[in-house]
mmCIF file of C-alpha atoms in Angstrom:
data_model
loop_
_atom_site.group_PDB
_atom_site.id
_atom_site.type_symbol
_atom_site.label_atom_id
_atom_site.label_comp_id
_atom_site.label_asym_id
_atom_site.label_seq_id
_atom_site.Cartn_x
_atom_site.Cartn_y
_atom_site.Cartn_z
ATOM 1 C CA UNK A 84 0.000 0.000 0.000
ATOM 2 C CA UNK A 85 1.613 3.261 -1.315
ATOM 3 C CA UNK A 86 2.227 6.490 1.694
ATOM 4 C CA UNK A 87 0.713 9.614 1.174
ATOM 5 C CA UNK A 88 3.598 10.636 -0.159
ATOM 6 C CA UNK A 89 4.184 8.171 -2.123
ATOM 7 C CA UNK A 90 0.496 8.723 -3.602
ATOM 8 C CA UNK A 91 1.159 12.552 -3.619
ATOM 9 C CA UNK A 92 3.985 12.033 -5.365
ATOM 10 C CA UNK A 93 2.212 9.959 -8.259
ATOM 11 C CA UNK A 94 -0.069 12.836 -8.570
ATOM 12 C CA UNK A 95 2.366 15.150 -8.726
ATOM 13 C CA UNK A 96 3.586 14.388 -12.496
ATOM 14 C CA UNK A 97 1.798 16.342 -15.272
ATOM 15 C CA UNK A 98 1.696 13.570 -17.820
ATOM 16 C CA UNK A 99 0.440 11.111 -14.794
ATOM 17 C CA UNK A 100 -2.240 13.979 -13.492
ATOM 18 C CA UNK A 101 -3.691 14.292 -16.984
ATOM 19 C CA UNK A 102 -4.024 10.498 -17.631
ATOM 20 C CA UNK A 103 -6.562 10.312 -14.338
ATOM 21 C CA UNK A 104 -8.193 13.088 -14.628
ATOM 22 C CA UNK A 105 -9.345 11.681 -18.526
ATOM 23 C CA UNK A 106 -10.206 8.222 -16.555
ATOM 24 C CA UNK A 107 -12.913 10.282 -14.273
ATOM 25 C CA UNK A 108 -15.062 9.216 -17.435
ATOM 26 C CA UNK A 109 -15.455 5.990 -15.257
ATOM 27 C CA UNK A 110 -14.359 3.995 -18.494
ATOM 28 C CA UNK A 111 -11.239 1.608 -19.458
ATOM 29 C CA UNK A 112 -8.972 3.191 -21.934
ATOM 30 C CA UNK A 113 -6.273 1.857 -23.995
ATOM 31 C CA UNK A 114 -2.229 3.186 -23.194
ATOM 32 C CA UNK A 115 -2.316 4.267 -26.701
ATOM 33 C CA UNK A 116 -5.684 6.536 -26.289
ATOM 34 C CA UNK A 117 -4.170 8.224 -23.289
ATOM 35 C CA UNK A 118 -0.988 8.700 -24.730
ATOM 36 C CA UNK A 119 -3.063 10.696 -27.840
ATOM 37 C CA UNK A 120 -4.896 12.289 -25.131
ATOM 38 C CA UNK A 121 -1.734 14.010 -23.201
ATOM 39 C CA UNK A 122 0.313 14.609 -26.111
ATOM 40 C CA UNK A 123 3.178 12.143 -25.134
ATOM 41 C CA UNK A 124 4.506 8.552 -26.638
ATOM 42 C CA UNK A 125 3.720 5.426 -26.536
ATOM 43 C CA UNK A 126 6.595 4.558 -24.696
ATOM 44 C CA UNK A 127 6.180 7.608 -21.894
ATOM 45 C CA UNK A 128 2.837 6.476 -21.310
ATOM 46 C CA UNK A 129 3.685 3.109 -20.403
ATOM 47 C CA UNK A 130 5.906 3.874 -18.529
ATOM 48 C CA UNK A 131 3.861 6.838 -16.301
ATOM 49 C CA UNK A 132 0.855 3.787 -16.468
ATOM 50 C CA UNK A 133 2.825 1.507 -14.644
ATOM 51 C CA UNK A 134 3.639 3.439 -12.404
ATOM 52 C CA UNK A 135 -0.248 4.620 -11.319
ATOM 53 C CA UNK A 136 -0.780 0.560 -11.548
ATOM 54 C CA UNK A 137 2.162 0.115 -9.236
ATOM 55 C CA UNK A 138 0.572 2.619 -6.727
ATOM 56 C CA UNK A 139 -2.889 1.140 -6.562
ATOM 57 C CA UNK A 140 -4.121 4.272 -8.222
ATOM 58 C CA UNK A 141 -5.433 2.416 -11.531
ATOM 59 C CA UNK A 142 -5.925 -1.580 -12.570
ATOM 60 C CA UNK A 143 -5.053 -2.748 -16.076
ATOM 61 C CA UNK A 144 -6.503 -5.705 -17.946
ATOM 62 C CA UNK A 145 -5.426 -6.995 -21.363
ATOM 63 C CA UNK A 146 -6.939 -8.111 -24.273
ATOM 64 C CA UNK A 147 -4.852 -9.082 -26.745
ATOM 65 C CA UNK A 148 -2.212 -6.709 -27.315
ATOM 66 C CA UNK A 149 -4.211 -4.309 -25.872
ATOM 67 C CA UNK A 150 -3.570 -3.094 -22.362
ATOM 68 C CA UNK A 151 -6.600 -1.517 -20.562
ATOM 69 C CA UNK A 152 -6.475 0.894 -17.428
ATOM 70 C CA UNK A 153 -9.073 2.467 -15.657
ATOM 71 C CA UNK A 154 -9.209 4.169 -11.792
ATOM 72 C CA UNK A 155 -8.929 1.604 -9.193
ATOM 73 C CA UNK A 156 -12.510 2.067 -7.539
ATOM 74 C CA UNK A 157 -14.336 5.092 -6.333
ATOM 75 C CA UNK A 158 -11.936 5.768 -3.788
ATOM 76 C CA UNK A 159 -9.357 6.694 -6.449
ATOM 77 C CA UNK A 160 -12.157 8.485 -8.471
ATOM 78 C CA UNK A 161 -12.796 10.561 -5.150
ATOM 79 C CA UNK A 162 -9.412 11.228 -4.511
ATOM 80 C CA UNK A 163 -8.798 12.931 -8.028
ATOM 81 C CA UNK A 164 -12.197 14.786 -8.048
ATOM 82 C CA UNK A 165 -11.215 16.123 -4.475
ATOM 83 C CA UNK A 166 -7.780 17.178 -5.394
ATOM 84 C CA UNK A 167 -8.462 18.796 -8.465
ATOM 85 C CA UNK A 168 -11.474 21.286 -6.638
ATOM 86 C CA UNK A 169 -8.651 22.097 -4.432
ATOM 87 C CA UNK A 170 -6.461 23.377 -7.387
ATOM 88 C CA UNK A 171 -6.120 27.361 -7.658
ATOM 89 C CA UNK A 172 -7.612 27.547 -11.002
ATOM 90 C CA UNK A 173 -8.402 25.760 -14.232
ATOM 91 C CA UNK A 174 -5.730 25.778 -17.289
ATOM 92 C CA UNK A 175 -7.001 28.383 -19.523
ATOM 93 C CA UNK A 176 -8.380 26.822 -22.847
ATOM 94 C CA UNK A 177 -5.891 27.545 -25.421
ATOM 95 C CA UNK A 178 -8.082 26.838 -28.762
ATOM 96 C CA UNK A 179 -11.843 27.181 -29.623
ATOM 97 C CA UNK A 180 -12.081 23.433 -29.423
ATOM 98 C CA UNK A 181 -11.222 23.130 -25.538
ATOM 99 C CA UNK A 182 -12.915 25.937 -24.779
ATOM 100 C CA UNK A 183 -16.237 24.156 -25.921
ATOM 101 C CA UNK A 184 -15.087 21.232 -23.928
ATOM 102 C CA UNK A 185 -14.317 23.125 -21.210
ATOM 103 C CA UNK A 186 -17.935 24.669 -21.508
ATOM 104 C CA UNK A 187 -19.467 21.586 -21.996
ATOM 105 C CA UNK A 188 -17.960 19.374 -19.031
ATOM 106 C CA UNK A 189 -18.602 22.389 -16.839
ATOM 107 C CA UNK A 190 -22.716 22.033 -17.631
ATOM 108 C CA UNK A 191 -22.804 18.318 -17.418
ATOM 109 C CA UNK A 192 -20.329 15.749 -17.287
ATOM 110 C CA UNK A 193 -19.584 12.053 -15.551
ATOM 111 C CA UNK A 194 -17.091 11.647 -12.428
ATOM 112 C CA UNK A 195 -16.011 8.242 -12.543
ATOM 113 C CA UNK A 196 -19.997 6.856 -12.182
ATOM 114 C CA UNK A 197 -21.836 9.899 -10.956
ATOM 115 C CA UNK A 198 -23.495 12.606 -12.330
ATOM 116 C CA UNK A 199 -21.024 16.077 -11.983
ATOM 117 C CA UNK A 200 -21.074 19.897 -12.939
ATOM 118 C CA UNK A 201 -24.203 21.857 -12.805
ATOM 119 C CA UNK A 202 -26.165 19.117 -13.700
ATOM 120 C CA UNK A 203 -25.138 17.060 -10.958
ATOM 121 C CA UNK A 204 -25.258 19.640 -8.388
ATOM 122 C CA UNK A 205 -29.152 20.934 -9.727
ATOM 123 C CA UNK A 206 -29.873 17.042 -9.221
ATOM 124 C CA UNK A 207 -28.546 17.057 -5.673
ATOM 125 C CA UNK A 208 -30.377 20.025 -4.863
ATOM 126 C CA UNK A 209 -33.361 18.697 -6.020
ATOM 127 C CA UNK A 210 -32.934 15.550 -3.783
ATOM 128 C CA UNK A 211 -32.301 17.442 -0.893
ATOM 129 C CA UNK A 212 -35.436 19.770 -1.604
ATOM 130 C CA UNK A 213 -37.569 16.664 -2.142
ATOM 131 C CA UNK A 214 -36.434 15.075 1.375
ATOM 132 C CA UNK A 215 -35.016 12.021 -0.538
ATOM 133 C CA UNK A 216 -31.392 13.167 0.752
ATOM 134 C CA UNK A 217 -30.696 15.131 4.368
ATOM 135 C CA UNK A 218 -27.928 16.896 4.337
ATOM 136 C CA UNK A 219 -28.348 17.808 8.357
ATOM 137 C CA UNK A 220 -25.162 15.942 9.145
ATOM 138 C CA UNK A 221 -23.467 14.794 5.992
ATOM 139 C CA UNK A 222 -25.406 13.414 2.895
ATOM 140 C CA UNK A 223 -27.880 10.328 4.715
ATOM 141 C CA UNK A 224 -30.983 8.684 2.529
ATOM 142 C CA UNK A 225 -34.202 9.316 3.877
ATOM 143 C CA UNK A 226 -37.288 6.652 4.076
ATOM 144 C CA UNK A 227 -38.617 8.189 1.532
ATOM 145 C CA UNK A 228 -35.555 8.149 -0.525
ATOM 146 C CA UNK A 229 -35.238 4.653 -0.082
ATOM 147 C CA UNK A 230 -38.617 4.170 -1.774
ATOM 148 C CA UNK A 231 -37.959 6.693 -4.534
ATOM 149 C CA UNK A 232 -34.291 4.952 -5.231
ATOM 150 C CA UNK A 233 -36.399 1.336 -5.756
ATOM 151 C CA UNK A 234 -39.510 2.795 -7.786
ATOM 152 C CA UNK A 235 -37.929 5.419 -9.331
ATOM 153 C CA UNK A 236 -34.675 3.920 -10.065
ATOM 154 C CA UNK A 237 -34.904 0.371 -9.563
ATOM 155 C CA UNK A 238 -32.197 0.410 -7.286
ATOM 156 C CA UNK A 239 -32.136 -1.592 -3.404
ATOM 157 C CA UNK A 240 -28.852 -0.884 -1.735
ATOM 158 C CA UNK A 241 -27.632 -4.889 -1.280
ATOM 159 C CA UNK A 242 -27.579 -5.164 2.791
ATOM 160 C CA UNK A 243 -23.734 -5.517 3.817
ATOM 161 C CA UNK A 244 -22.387 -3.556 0.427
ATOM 162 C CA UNK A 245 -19.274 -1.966 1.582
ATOM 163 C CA UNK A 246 -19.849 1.270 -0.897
ATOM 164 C CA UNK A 247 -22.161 3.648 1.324
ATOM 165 C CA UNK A 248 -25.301 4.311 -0.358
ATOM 166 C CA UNK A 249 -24.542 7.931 -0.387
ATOM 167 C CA UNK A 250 -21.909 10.238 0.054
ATOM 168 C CA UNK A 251 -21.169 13.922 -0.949
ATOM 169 C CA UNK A 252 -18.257 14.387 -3.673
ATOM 170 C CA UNK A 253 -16.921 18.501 -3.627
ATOM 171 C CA UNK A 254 -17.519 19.480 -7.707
ATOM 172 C CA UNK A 255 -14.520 21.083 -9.499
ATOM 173 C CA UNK A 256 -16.273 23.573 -11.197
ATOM 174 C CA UNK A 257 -19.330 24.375 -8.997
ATOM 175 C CA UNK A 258 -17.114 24.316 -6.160
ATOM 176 C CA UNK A 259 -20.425 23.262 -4.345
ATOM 177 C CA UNK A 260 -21.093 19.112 -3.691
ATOM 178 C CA UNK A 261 -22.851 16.754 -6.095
ATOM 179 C CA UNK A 262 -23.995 13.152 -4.918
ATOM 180 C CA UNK A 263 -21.840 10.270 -4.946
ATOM 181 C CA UNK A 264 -21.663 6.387 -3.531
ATOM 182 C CA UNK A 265 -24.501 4.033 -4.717
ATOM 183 C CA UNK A 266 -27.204 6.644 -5.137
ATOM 184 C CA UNK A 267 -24.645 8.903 -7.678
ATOM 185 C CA UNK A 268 -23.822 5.475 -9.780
ATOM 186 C CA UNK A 269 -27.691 4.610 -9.514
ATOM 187 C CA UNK A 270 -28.669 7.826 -11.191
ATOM 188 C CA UNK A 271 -26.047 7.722 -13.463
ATOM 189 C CA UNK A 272 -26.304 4.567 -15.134
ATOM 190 C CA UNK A 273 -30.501 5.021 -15.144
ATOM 191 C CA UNK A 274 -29.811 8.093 -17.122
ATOM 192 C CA UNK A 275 -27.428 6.727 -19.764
ATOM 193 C CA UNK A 276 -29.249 3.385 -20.229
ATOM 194 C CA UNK A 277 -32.476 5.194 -20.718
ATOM 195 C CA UNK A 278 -30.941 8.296 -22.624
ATOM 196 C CA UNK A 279 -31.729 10.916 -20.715
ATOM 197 C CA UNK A 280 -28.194 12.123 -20.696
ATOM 198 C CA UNK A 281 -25.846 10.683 -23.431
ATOM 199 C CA UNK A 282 -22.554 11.257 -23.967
ATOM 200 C CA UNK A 283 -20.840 14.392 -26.726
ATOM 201 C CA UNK A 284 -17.489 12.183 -28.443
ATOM 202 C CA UNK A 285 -14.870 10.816 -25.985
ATOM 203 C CA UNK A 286 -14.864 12.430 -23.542
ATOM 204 C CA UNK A 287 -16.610 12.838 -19.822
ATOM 205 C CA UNK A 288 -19.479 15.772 -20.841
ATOM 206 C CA UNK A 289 -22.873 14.342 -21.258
ATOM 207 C CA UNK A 290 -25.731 16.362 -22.599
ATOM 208 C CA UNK A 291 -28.946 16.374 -21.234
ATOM 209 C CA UNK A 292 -31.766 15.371 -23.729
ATOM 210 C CA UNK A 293 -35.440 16.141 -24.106
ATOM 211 C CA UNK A 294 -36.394 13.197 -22.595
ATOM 212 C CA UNK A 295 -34.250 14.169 -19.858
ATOM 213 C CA UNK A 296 -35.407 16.921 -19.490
ATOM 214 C CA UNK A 297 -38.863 15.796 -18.786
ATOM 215 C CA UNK A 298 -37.612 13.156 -16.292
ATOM 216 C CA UNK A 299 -35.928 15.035 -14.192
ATOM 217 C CA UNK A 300 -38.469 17.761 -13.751
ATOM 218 C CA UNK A 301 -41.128 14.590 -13.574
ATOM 219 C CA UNK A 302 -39.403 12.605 -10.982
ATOM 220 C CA UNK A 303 -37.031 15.769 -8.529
ATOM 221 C CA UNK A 304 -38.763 18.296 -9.940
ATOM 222 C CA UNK A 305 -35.214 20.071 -11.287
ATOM 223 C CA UNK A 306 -35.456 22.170 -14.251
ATOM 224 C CA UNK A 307 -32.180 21.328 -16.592
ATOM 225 C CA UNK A 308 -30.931 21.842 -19.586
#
């Protein structure tokens, strides 16, 4: 098990940074996407991989002569989402193509399986307003959540699950909290399968659609967009 500094320290490397903050998508991605992604080669990426593997930061799995990595577990996701809120500010855009990415992921976007940005902090509110989620002494599931989560969601936390069915995760960009643990994942994975978010290209913005829309006001009552 890697130190805090030792974890810091992994964290610490720009190339190494970028390549977990791209796996907050909560998918698996091949060395040679995230290589692409930070601008580096094949061989530097490897390298920087194994070394996030090596700290318990990421898992791999291969396929072929593919090698797949994605973030450990929640607890990593966490970890990266907290640490990045904490950074002074956000690298200025430098082209007209990351500023609408920028844009985008700011509105609406995944962290790791959770809903994130304005979206996902509209969604909390809504919860909270609703009295599905108290927020009196940290983030807790009401009674009345617990029946909303099953009929509106489908979703019955499994008794003995060692992910709590809620916690609070500090947004980035909003600088406020959105919802994480088994609720976040539950809402997140109801919205994709049924389309009321889907994703824009590669990377971790989602975009809320019509039906979403209607969904959302129909079931928290939150007005998005």
């Amino acid at each position: 098990m890697s130190s805090l500094s030792e974890t810091a320290a992994l964290l610490a490397d720009h190339t190494r940074a970028t390549f977990c903050q791209a796996l907050l998508d909560g998918r698996a991605w091949t060395a040679g996407e995230l290589a692409r992604s930070a601008g580096v080669s094949a061989s530097t990426a490897s390298e920087q991989l194994s070394r996030l593997v090596e700290g318990g930061l990421l898992t791999e799995e291969r396929q072929g002569r593919h090698r797949y990595v994605r973030l450990a577990g929640p607890e990593a996701a966490a970890l990266i989402e907290a640490i990045a809120s904490f950074a002074p500010s956000t690298p200025r855009p430098q082209n007209l193509r990351q500023s609408a990415q920028a844009g985008a992921e700011a509105r609406a976007r995944t962290c790791y399986d959770h809903l994130a940005g304005e979206l996902g902090v509209a969604l909390a509110d809504a919860m909270v307003s609703r009295g599905l989620v108290s927020d009196d002494a940290g983030p807790a599931v009401t009674p009345a959540g617990v029946t909303w989560l099953a009929d509106a969601l489908g979703y019955r936390h499994p008794a003995g699950a060692r992910r709590p069915l809620v916690r609070s995760c500090l947004d980035w960009t909003e600088r406020r909290s959105h919802l994480a643990g088994a609720v976040g994942a539950a809402l997140c994975a109801t919205a994709l399968e049924k389309q009321w978010v889907r994703r824009i290209g590669s990377g971790r913005a989602v975009k809320v659609t019509s039906a979403g829309a209607g969904a959302f006001r129909e079931l928290l009552g939150a007005e998005v967009t």
